[in-house]
Short mmCIF file of N, CA and C in Angstrom, two decimals:
data_model
loop_
_atom_site.label_atom_id
_atom_site.label_comp_id
_atom_site.label_asym_id
_atom_site.label_seq_id
_atom_site.Cartn_x
_atom_site.Cartn_y
_atom_site.Cartn_z
N MET Q 1 -53.64 37.73 -152.76
CA MET Q 1 -53.36 37.49 -151.38
C MET Q 1 -51.87 37.38 -151.12
N SER Q 2 -51.06 37.14 -152.13
CA SER Q 2 -49.65 37.03 -151.88
C SER Q 2 -49.12 38.30 -151.25
N THR Q 3 -49.64 39.46 -151.63
CA THR Q 3 -49.37 40.71 -150.94
C THR Q 3 -50.70 41.42 -150.76
N TYR Q 4 -51.04 41.75 -149.52
CA TYR Q 4 -52.29 42.46 -149.28
C TYR Q 4 -52.12 43.90 -149.73
N HIS Q 5 -53.12 44.45 -150.39
CA HIS Q 5 -53.08 45.83 -150.84
C HIS Q 5 -54.07 46.67 -150.06
N SER Q 6 -54.06 46.52 -148.73
CA SER Q 6 -55.02 47.24 -147.90
C SER Q 6 -54.45 47.40 -146.51
N ALA Q 7 -55.27 47.93 -145.63
CA ALA Q 7 -54.86 48.11 -144.24
C ALA Q 7 -54.62 46.77 -143.55
N LEU Q 8 -55.12 45.68 -144.12
CA LEU Q 8 -54.90 44.37 -143.50
C LEU Q 8 -53.43 43.99 -143.50
N ALA Q 9 -52.64 44.56 -144.42
CA ALA Q 9 -51.23 44.19 -144.52
C ALA Q 9 -50.52 44.35 -143.19
N THR Q 10 -50.76 45.42 -142.48
CA THR Q 10 -50.06 45.64 -141.23
C THR Q 10 -50.67 44.86 -140.09
N THR Q 11 -51.97 44.62 -140.12
CA THR Q 11 -52.60 43.90 -139.01
C THR Q 11 -52.56 42.39 -139.21
N ALA Q 12 -52.28 41.93 -140.41
CA ALA Q 12 -52.30 40.50 -140.70
C ALA Q 12 -50.97 39.81 -140.47
N VAL Q 13 -49.94 40.55 -140.12
CA VAL Q 13 -48.60 39.98 -139.94
C VAL Q 13 -48.64 38.88 -138.90
N GLY Q 14 -47.96 37.77 -139.19
CA GLY Q 14 -47.85 36.68 -138.24
C GLY Q 14 -48.52 35.41 -138.72
N ARG Q 15 -48.77 34.52 -137.78
CA ARG Q 15 -49.35 33.21 -138.08
C ARG Q 15 -50.84 33.23 -137.77
N TRP Q 16 -51.62 32.76 -138.71
CA TRP Q 16 -53.08 32.67 -138.59
C TRP Q 16 -53.48 31.21 -138.75
N HIS Q 17 -54.46 30.79 -137.97
CA HIS Q 17 -54.94 29.41 -138.02
C HIS Q 17 -56.31 29.36 -138.67
N LEU Q 18 -56.50 28.35 -139.47
CA LEU Q 18 -57.77 28.12 -140.16
C LEU Q 18 -58.79 27.60 -139.16
N GLU Q 19 -59.98 28.18 -139.19
CA GLU Q 19 -61.09 27.72 -138.35
C GLU Q 19 -61.90 26.71 -139.17
N PRO Q 20 -61.73 25.41 -138.93
CA PRO Q 20 -62.41 24.40 -139.75
C PRO Q 20 -63.93 24.51 -139.77
N ASP Q 21 -64.54 24.81 -138.63
CA ASP Q 21 -66.01 24.84 -138.58
C ASP Q 21 -66.62 26.02 -139.35
N ASP Q 22 -65.84 27.08 -139.54
CA ASP Q 22 -66.34 28.26 -140.24
C ASP Q 22 -65.86 28.36 -141.68
N SER Q 23 -64.96 27.47 -142.08
CA SER Q 23 -64.38 27.50 -143.43
C SER Q 23 -65.06 26.46 -144.31
N THR Q 24 -65.09 26.72 -145.62
CA THR Q 24 -65.75 25.79 -146.54
C THR Q 24 -64.92 25.58 -147.80
N VAL Q 25 -65.00 24.38 -148.34
CA VAL Q 25 -64.47 24.07 -149.66
C VAL Q 25 -65.61 23.41 -150.42
N GLU Q 26 -66.11 24.14 -151.42
CA GLU Q 26 -67.24 23.65 -152.22
C GLU Q 26 -66.79 23.54 -153.67
N PHE Q 27 -67.45 22.66 -154.41
CA PHE Q 27 -67.07 22.47 -155.81
C PHE Q 27 -68.31 22.26 -156.66
N THR Q 28 -68.12 22.49 -157.96
CA THR Q 28 -69.13 22.18 -158.95
C THR Q 28 -68.44 21.42 -160.08
N GLY Q 29 -69.00 20.32 -160.47
CA GLY Q 29 -68.50 19.53 -161.58
C GLY Q 29 -69.65 19.20 -162.51
N ARG Q 30 -69.39 18.34 -163.46
CA ARG Q 30 -70.42 17.94 -164.42
C ARG Q 30 -70.56 16.42 -164.42
N HIS Q 31 -71.80 15.96 -164.39
CA HIS Q 31 -72.11 14.54 -164.51
C HIS Q 31 -72.71 14.35 -165.90
N PHE Q 32 -72.25 13.36 -166.60
CA PHE Q 32 -72.66 13.14 -167.99
C PHE Q 32 -72.39 14.39 -168.83
N LEU Q 33 -71.39 15.15 -168.44
CA LEU Q 33 -70.92 16.36 -169.12
C LEU Q 33 -71.94 17.48 -169.20
N PHE Q 34 -73.14 17.29 -168.72
CA PHE Q 34 -74.16 18.32 -168.81
C PHE Q 34 -74.72 18.72 -167.45
N LEU Q 35 -75.08 17.75 -166.64
CA LEU Q 35 -75.74 18.02 -165.38
C LEU Q 35 -74.75 18.49 -164.32
N PRO Q 36 -74.99 19.64 -163.72
CA PRO Q 36 -74.05 20.10 -162.68
C PRO Q 36 -74.20 19.27 -161.41
N VAL Q 37 -73.08 19.01 -160.78
CA VAL Q 37 -73.04 18.32 -159.49
C VAL Q 37 -72.30 19.24 -158.53
N GLN Q 38 -72.93 19.53 -157.41
CA GLN Q 38 -72.29 20.38 -156.41
C GLN Q 38 -72.02 19.56 -155.16
N GLY Q 39 -70.96 19.92 -154.48
CA GLY Q 39 -70.63 19.20 -153.26
C GLY Q 39 -69.61 19.96 -152.44
N SER Q 40 -69.11 19.27 -151.42
CA SER Q 40 -68.16 19.90 -150.52
C SER Q 40 -67.22 18.88 -149.89
N PHE Q 41 -66.16 19.41 -149.34
CA PHE Q 41 -65.22 18.66 -148.52
C PHE Q 41 -65.13 19.37 -147.18
N PRO Q 42 -65.13 18.65 -146.06
CA PRO Q 42 -64.94 19.33 -144.77
C PRO Q 42 -63.49 19.77 -144.61
N VAL Q 43 -63.32 20.94 -144.04
CA VAL Q 43 -61.98 21.47 -143.77
C VAL Q 43 -61.50 20.88 -142.45
N ARG Q 44 -60.27 20.37 -142.44
CA ARG Q 44 -59.72 19.78 -141.22
C ARG Q 44 -58.82 20.72 -140.46
N GLU Q 45 -57.87 21.35 -141.16
CA GLU Q 45 -56.91 22.20 -140.46
C GLU Q 45 -56.13 23.02 -141.48
N GLY Q 46 -55.39 23.99 -140.95
CA GLY Q 46 -54.52 24.77 -141.82
C GLY Q 46 -54.00 26.01 -141.11
N HIS Q 47 -53.04 26.65 -141.76
CA HIS Q 47 -52.52 27.91 -141.23
C HIS Q 47 -51.91 28.72 -142.38
N VAL Q 48 -51.78 30.02 -142.11
CA VAL Q 48 -51.21 30.97 -143.05
C VAL Q 48 -50.20 31.80 -142.28
N GLU Q 49 -49.05 32.08 -142.90
CA GLU Q 49 -48.06 32.96 -142.30
C GLU Q 49 -47.86 34.16 -143.21
N VAL Q 50 -47.89 35.35 -142.61
CA VAL Q 50 -47.79 36.60 -143.36
C VAL Q 50 -46.59 37.39 -142.83
N ALA Q 51 -45.74 37.87 -143.76
CA ALA Q 51 -44.53 38.62 -143.40
C ALA Q 51 -44.86 40.07 -143.07
N GLU Q 52 -43.86 40.78 -142.58
CA GLU Q 52 -44.00 42.19 -142.20
C GLU Q 52 -44.52 43.05 -143.35
N ASP Q 53 -44.12 42.71 -144.58
CA ASP Q 53 -44.54 43.51 -145.74
C ASP Q 53 -45.91 43.09 -146.28
N GLY Q 54 -46.57 42.16 -145.58
CA GLY Q 54 -47.88 41.70 -146.01
C GLY Q 54 -47.84 40.55 -146.99
N ALA Q 55 -46.65 40.07 -147.32
CA ALA Q 55 -46.52 38.97 -148.28
C ALA Q 55 -46.79 37.62 -147.61
N LEU Q 56 -47.46 36.76 -148.33
CA LEU Q 56 -47.70 35.40 -147.86
C LEU Q 56 -46.36 34.66 -147.86
N THR Q 57 -46.01 34.05 -146.74
CA THR Q 57 -44.77 33.27 -146.69
C THR Q 57 -45.02 31.77 -146.63
N ARG Q 58 -46.19 31.38 -146.14
CA ARG Q 58 -46.51 29.95 -146.05
C ARG Q 58 -48.02 29.78 -145.93
N LEU Q 59 -48.54 28.78 -146.62
CA LEU Q 59 -49.95 28.42 -146.51
C LEU Q 59 -50.03 26.91 -146.53
N GLU Q 60 -50.76 26.35 -145.59
CA GLU Q 60 -51.02 24.91 -145.56
C GLU Q 60 -52.49 24.72 -145.20
N ALA Q 61 -53.17 23.87 -145.96
CA ALA Q 61 -54.58 23.57 -145.68
C ALA Q 61 -54.85 22.10 -145.97
N VAL Q 62 -55.67 21.49 -145.14
CA VAL Q 62 -56.02 20.08 -145.28
C VAL Q 62 -57.54 19.94 -145.25
N VAL Q 63 -58.08 19.22 -146.23
CA VAL Q 63 -59.50 18.88 -146.23
C VAL Q 63 -59.63 17.36 -146.20
N SER Q 64 -60.78 16.91 -145.78
CA SER Q 64 -61.02 15.48 -145.60
C SER Q 64 -61.61 14.85 -146.87
N ALA Q 65 -60.87 13.93 -147.47
CA ALA Q 65 -61.39 13.17 -148.61
C ALA Q 65 -62.51 12.24 -148.16
N THR Q 66 -62.42 11.78 -146.92
CA THR Q 66 -63.45 10.86 -146.40
C THR Q 66 -64.79 11.56 -146.19
N GLY Q 67 -64.77 12.90 -146.17
CA GLY Q 67 -66.00 13.66 -145.97
C GLY Q 67 -66.59 14.19 -147.26
N PHE Q 68 -66.09 13.74 -148.42
CA PHE Q 68 -66.64 14.17 -149.71
C PHE Q 68 -68.15 13.98 -149.69
N GLU Q 69 -68.89 15.03 -150.09
CA GLU Q 69 -70.35 14.92 -150.04
C GLU Q 69 -71.00 15.73 -151.16
N THR Q 70 -71.97 15.09 -151.82
CA THR Q 70 -72.76 15.77 -152.85
C THR Q 70 -74.26 15.69 -152.55
N GLY Q 71 -74.62 14.98 -151.50
CA GLY Q 71 -76.03 14.80 -151.19
C GLY Q 71 -76.61 13.52 -151.78
N ASN Q 72 -75.81 12.77 -152.52
CA ASN Q 72 -76.23 11.50 -153.09
C ASN Q 72 -75.36 10.41 -152.46
N PRO Q 73 -75.87 9.68 -151.45
CA PRO Q 73 -75.04 8.72 -150.71
C PRO Q 73 -74.35 7.68 -151.59
N GLN Q 74 -75.03 7.18 -152.61
CA GLN Q 74 -74.42 6.17 -153.47
C GLN Q 74 -73.24 6.77 -154.25
N ARG Q 75 -73.45 7.95 -154.84
CA ARG Q 75 -72.37 8.61 -155.57
C ARG Q 75 -71.22 8.96 -154.62
N ASP Q 76 -71.56 9.46 -153.44
CA ASP Q 76 -70.52 9.86 -152.48
C ASP Q 76 -69.64 8.67 -152.09
N ALA Q 77 -70.27 7.52 -151.82
CA ALA Q 77 -69.51 6.32 -151.47
C ALA Q 77 -68.62 5.88 -152.63
N THR Q 78 -69.13 5.97 -153.85
CA THR Q 78 -68.34 5.59 -155.03
C THR Q 78 -67.14 6.52 -155.19
N VAL Q 79 -67.35 7.82 -155.04
CA VAL Q 79 -66.25 8.78 -155.21
C VAL Q 79 -65.22 8.63 -154.10
N ARG Q 80 -65.64 8.33 -152.89
CA ARG Q 80 -64.69 8.11 -151.80
C ARG Q 80 -63.94 6.79 -151.97
N GLY Q 81 -64.45 5.90 -152.82
CA GLY Q 81 -63.87 4.57 -153.01
C GLY Q 81 -62.59 4.56 -153.82
N PRO Q 82 -62.03 3.36 -154.04
CA PRO Q 82 -60.72 3.21 -154.66
C PRO Q 82 -60.63 3.67 -156.12
N ARG Q 83 -61.74 3.70 -156.85
CA ARG Q 83 -61.68 4.13 -158.26
C ARG Q 83 -61.50 5.64 -158.41
N PHE Q 84 -61.89 6.40 -157.37
CA PHE Q 84 -61.80 7.85 -157.44
C PHE Q 84 -60.80 8.36 -156.40
N LEU Q 85 -61.28 8.78 -155.22
CA LEU Q 85 -60.40 9.40 -154.22
C LEU Q 85 -59.60 8.40 -153.39
N ASP Q 86 -60.07 7.15 -153.30
CA ASP Q 86 -59.41 6.14 -152.48
C ASP Q 86 -59.18 6.67 -151.06
N ALA Q 87 -60.25 7.18 -150.47
CA ALA Q 87 -60.18 7.87 -149.19
C ALA Q 87 -59.72 6.99 -148.04
N ASP Q 88 -59.90 5.68 -148.13
CA ASP Q 88 -59.39 4.81 -147.06
C ASP Q 88 -57.86 4.86 -147.00
N ARG Q 89 -57.23 4.87 -148.16
CA ARG Q 89 -55.76 4.93 -148.22
C ARG Q 89 -55.23 6.36 -148.15
N PHE Q 90 -56.00 7.31 -148.68
CA PHE Q 90 -55.57 8.71 -148.75
C PHE Q 90 -56.69 9.60 -148.18
N PRO Q 91 -56.80 9.66 -146.85
CA PRO Q 91 -57.94 10.34 -146.22
C PRO Q 91 -57.93 11.86 -146.31
N ALA Q 92 -56.85 12.45 -146.81
CA ALA Q 92 -56.78 13.91 -146.83
C ALA Q 92 -56.32 14.43 -148.19
N LEU Q 93 -56.78 15.62 -148.52
CA LEU Q 93 -56.29 16.40 -149.65
C LEU Q 93 -55.55 17.58 -149.03
N ARG Q 94 -54.37 17.93 -149.56
CA ARG Q 94 -53.57 19.01 -148.98
C ARG Q 94 -53.22 20.05 -150.03
N PHE Q 95 -53.19 21.30 -149.60
CA PHE Q 95 -52.69 22.38 -150.44
C PHE Q 95 -51.61 23.10 -149.66
N THR Q 96 -50.45 23.26 -150.27
CA THR Q 96 -49.34 23.97 -149.64
C THR Q 96 -48.79 24.99 -150.63
N ALA Q 97 -48.41 26.13 -150.09
CA ALA Q 97 -47.81 27.18 -150.92
C ALA Q 97 -46.78 27.92 -150.10
N GLY Q 98 -45.75 28.36 -150.78
CA GLY Q 98 -44.74 29.21 -150.16
C GLY Q 98 -44.92 30.62 -150.68
N PRO Q 99 -43.88 31.40 -150.62
CA PRO Q 99 -43.98 32.78 -151.11
C PRO Q 99 -44.44 32.81 -152.57
N SER Q 100 -45.35 33.71 -152.86
CA SER Q 100 -45.84 33.90 -154.23
C SER Q 100 -45.48 35.31 -154.67
N GLY Q 101 -45.48 35.51 -155.97
CA GLY Q 101 -45.23 36.85 -156.50
C GLY Q 101 -46.39 37.78 -156.21
N ALA Q 102 -46.22 39.03 -156.58
CA ALA Q 102 -47.28 40.02 -156.36
C ALA Q 102 -48.50 39.65 -157.19
N GLY Q 103 -49.65 40.05 -156.72
CA GLY Q 103 -50.87 39.79 -157.46
C GLY Q 103 -51.93 39.18 -156.57
N ALA Q 104 -53.02 38.81 -157.18
CA ALA Q 104 -54.15 38.30 -156.42
C ALA Q 104 -54.24 36.79 -156.48
N GLY Q 105 -53.14 36.10 -156.74
CA GLY Q 105 -53.16 34.65 -156.81
C GLY Q 105 -52.13 34.03 -155.90
N VAL Q 106 -52.40 32.81 -155.50
CA VAL Q 106 -51.46 32.02 -154.71
C VAL Q 106 -51.25 30.72 -155.45
N THR Q 107 -50.01 30.44 -155.79
CA THR Q 107 -49.67 29.20 -156.50
C THR Q 107 -48.99 28.25 -155.54
N GLY Q 108 -49.45 27.01 -155.55
CA GLY Q 108 -48.87 26.00 -154.68
C GLY Q 108 -49.08 24.63 -155.27
N LEU Q 109 -49.04 23.62 -154.39
CA LEU Q 109 -49.22 22.23 -154.81
C LEU Q 109 -50.44 21.64 -154.12
N LEU Q 110 -51.29 21.02 -154.91
CA LEU Q 110 -52.44 20.28 -154.41
C LEU Q 110 -52.04 18.81 -154.41
N GLU Q 111 -52.18 18.16 -153.25
CA GLU Q 111 -51.85 16.74 -153.15
C GLU Q 111 -53.14 15.93 -153.03
N VAL Q 112 -53.32 15.03 -153.99
CA VAL Q 112 -54.48 14.14 -154.03
C VAL Q 112 -53.95 12.73 -154.28
N LYS Q 113 -54.30 11.79 -153.43
CA LYS Q 113 -53.87 10.39 -153.58
C LYS Q 113 -52.35 10.28 -153.69
N GLY Q 114 -51.64 11.10 -152.95
CA GLY Q 114 -50.18 11.05 -152.95
C GLY Q 114 -49.52 11.72 -154.14
N ARG Q 115 -50.30 12.26 -155.05
CA ARG Q 115 -49.78 12.94 -156.24
C ARG Q 115 -49.92 14.44 -156.05
N GLN Q 116 -48.84 15.17 -156.33
CA GLN Q 116 -48.87 16.63 -156.21
C GLN Q 116 -48.96 17.27 -157.59
N VAL Q 117 -49.89 18.20 -157.74
CA VAL Q 117 -50.04 18.94 -159.00
C VAL Q 117 -50.08 20.43 -158.68
N PRO Q 118 -49.52 21.25 -159.57
CA PRO Q 118 -49.56 22.70 -159.34
C PRO Q 118 -51.00 23.21 -159.41
N LEU Q 119 -51.30 24.19 -158.57
CA LEU Q 119 -52.62 24.79 -158.55
C LEU Q 119 -52.49 26.25 -158.17
N THR Q 120 -53.20 27.11 -158.89
CA THR Q 120 -53.23 28.53 -158.56
C THR Q 120 -54.62 28.90 -158.08
N LEU Q 121 -54.66 29.52 -156.91
CA LEU Q 121 -55.91 30.02 -156.35
C LEU Q 121 -56.03 31.50 -156.71
N ALA Q 122 -57.16 31.89 -157.26
CA ALA Q 122 -57.48 33.30 -157.45
C ALA Q 122 -58.09 33.78 -156.15
N VAL Q 123 -57.46 34.75 -155.51
CA VAL Q 123 -57.84 35.14 -154.17
C VAL Q 123 -58.40 36.56 -154.16
N ASP Q 124 -59.55 36.71 -153.54
CA ASP Q 124 -60.14 38.04 -153.34
C ASP Q 124 -59.42 38.74 -152.19
N GLU Q 125 -59.61 40.04 -152.11
CA GLU Q 125 -59.04 40.82 -151.01
C GLU Q 125 -59.55 40.28 -149.69
N PRO Q 126 -58.67 39.98 -148.73
CA PRO Q 126 -59.12 39.52 -147.41
C PRO Q 126 -59.98 40.57 -146.73
N ALA Q 127 -60.93 40.12 -145.92
CA ALA Q 127 -61.81 41.02 -145.19
C ALA Q 127 -61.70 40.76 -143.69
N ALA Q 128 -61.49 41.81 -142.93
CA ALA Q 128 -61.44 41.68 -141.48
C ALA Q 128 -62.86 41.65 -140.94
N GLU Q 129 -63.11 40.68 -140.05
CA GLU Q 129 -64.39 40.58 -139.37
C GLU Q 129 -64.09 40.40 -137.88
N GLY Q 130 -63.94 41.51 -137.20
CA GLY Q 130 -63.56 41.44 -135.79
C GLY Q 130 -62.15 40.92 -135.66
N ASP Q 131 -61.97 39.86 -134.88
CA ASP Q 131 -60.64 39.28 -134.67
C ASP Q 131 -60.35 38.18 -135.69
N ARG Q 132 -61.15 38.12 -136.75
CA ARG Q 132 -60.98 37.10 -137.78
C ARG Q 132 -60.71 37.76 -139.13
N VAL Q 133 -60.08 37.02 -140.01
CA VAL Q 133 -59.89 37.44 -141.39
C VAL Q 133 -60.56 36.39 -142.27
N VAL Q 134 -61.37 36.85 -143.21
CA VAL Q 134 -62.06 35.94 -144.13
C VAL Q 134 -61.45 36.13 -145.51
N VAL Q 135 -61.03 35.01 -146.08
CA VAL Q 135 -60.42 35.02 -147.41
C VAL Q 135 -61.26 34.12 -148.30
N ARG Q 136 -61.59 34.63 -149.49
CA ARG Q 136 -62.33 33.84 -150.48
C ARG Q 136 -61.42 33.61 -151.67
N ALA Q 137 -61.47 32.39 -152.20
CA ALA Q 137 -60.62 32.04 -153.33
C ALA Q 137 -61.37 31.07 -154.25
N THR Q 138 -60.94 31.02 -155.49
CA THR Q 138 -61.50 30.09 -156.46
C THR Q 138 -60.37 29.44 -157.23
N ALA Q 139 -60.66 28.28 -157.80
CA ALA Q 139 -59.68 27.57 -158.62
C ALA Q 139 -60.41 26.60 -159.54
N ARG Q 140 -59.72 26.19 -160.55
CA ARG Q 140 -60.20 25.12 -161.43
C ARG Q 140 -59.23 23.96 -161.26
N VAL Q 141 -59.79 22.79 -160.96
CA VAL Q 141 -58.97 21.61 -160.69
C VAL Q 141 -59.25 20.56 -161.75
N ASP Q 142 -58.21 20.07 -162.39
CA ASP Q 142 -58.30 18.97 -163.36
C ASP Q 142 -58.17 17.67 -162.58
N ARG Q 143 -59.29 16.97 -162.39
CA ARG Q 143 -59.25 15.76 -161.57
C ARG Q 143 -58.39 14.67 -162.19
N HIS Q 144 -58.28 14.65 -163.51
CA HIS Q 144 -57.45 13.64 -164.17
C HIS Q 144 -55.97 13.86 -163.84
N ALA Q 145 -55.53 15.12 -163.83
CA ALA Q 145 -54.15 15.43 -163.46
C ALA Q 145 -53.86 15.02 -162.02
N CYS Q 146 -54.89 15.01 -161.18
CA CYS Q 146 -54.74 14.63 -159.77
C CYS Q 146 -54.79 13.12 -159.56
N GLY Q 147 -54.95 12.35 -160.63
CA GLY Q 147 -55.02 10.91 -160.50
C GLY Q 147 -56.40 10.37 -160.22
N VAL Q 148 -57.43 11.21 -160.38
CA VAL Q 148 -58.81 10.80 -160.17
C VAL Q 148 -59.44 10.70 -161.55
N GLY Q 149 -59.15 9.59 -162.25
CA GLY Q 149 -59.51 9.51 -163.66
C GLY Q 149 -60.60 8.53 -164.02
N ALA Q 150 -61.26 7.91 -163.05
CA ALA Q 150 -62.31 6.94 -163.36
C ALA Q 150 -63.47 7.61 -164.11
N LEU Q 151 -64.14 6.84 -164.95
CA LEU Q 151 -65.32 7.27 -165.70
C LEU Q 151 -65.06 8.55 -166.50
N ARG Q 152 -63.97 8.58 -167.21
CA ARG Q 152 -63.59 9.76 -167.99
C ARG Q 152 -64.69 10.25 -168.92
N GLY Q 153 -65.41 9.36 -169.55
CA GLY Q 153 -66.42 9.77 -170.51
C GLY Q 153 -67.74 10.19 -169.90
N LEU Q 154 -67.97 9.84 -168.65
CA LEU Q 154 -69.27 10.12 -168.03
C LEU Q 154 -69.25 11.30 -167.06
N VAL Q 155 -68.09 11.58 -166.52
CA VAL Q 155 -67.97 12.64 -165.53
C VAL Q 155 -66.95 13.64 -166.03
N GLY Q 156 -67.30 14.92 -166.01
CA GLY Q 156 -66.39 15.96 -166.46
C GLY Q 156 -65.08 15.94 -165.71
N GLY Q 157 -64.04 16.36 -166.38
CA GLY Q 157 -62.70 16.32 -165.79
C GLY Q 157 -62.36 17.53 -164.94
N GLU Q 158 -63.12 18.61 -165.05
CA GLU Q 158 -62.77 19.82 -164.34
C GLU Q 158 -63.76 20.13 -163.23
N LEU Q 159 -63.23 20.51 -162.08
CA LEU Q 159 -64.05 20.97 -160.97
C LEU Q 159 -63.77 22.45 -160.75
N ARG Q 160 -64.83 23.20 -160.54
CA ARG Q 160 -64.69 24.60 -160.12
C ARG Q 160 -64.81 24.62 -158.61
N VAL Q 161 -63.78 25.12 -157.95
CA VAL Q 161 -63.69 25.07 -156.49
C VAL Q 161 -63.83 26.49 -155.93
N ARG Q 162 -64.63 26.58 -154.86
CA ARG Q 162 -64.83 27.84 -154.14
C ARG Q 162 -64.42 27.62 -152.68
N ILE Q 163 -63.61 28.51 -152.18
CA ILE Q 163 -63.08 28.39 -150.82
C ILE Q 163 -63.45 29.63 -150.01
N ARG Q 164 -63.88 29.39 -148.81
CA ARG Q 164 -64.06 30.46 -147.82
C ARG Q 164 -63.24 30.04 -146.62
N ALA Q 165 -62.15 30.76 -146.40
CA ALA Q 165 -61.24 30.42 -145.30
C ALA Q 165 -61.37 31.48 -144.21
N VAL Q 166 -61.70 31.05 -143.00
CA VAL Q 166 -61.77 31.95 -141.85
C VAL Q 166 -60.53 31.70 -141.03
N LEU Q 167 -59.76 32.77 -140.82
CA LEU Q 167 -58.48 32.68 -140.12
C LEU Q 167 -58.54 33.46 -138.82
N VAL Q 168 -57.96 32.89 -137.76
CA VAL Q 168 -57.90 33.54 -136.46
C VAL Q 168 -56.48 33.40 -135.89
N ARG Q 169 -56.15 34.29 -134.99
CA ARG Q 169 -54.87 34.16 -134.28
C ARG Q 169 -55.11 33.32 -133.04
N ARG Q 170 -54.16 32.48 -132.74
CA ARG Q 170 -54.20 31.70 -131.50
C ARG Q 170 -52.88 31.88 -130.79
N PRO Q 171 -52.91 31.91 -129.47
CA PRO Q 171 -51.63 32.07 -128.72
C PRO Q 171 -50.73 30.88 -128.90
#
């Protein structure tokens, strides 16, 4: 996504806004190192800026830590609590990136609980859907590096993250 290799390069120039209701951030982790746990974070806001040559110049996205959900209310409350995400003090997770080199990845900083860690998103070719652009990306996040280290022996340290970002132009 750092440089589009398609007809979208010329039509994508400018500032695009993330559509929170149509965008998703989903993850899969491991509980007791074996059982998969799937969940999501609600998308709050974001934008992408694309240069004349199709290169990404800026990306900012915010998801809600307070909206962490796996379908298990007890687990969700625990993860939102002070031992994990501390969502009362740090209600948002942020990803920011500036210009990236050529290729299908975007490297930036993921901020969790006030700590910033480098993160690279593997990005699929953007797809135009009418007046919207849909971008899909994946990443692997080390929760321990992000300062979310509670229950190290019981909960896997890596999350596989899947993103579907719907971008629109707004005046």
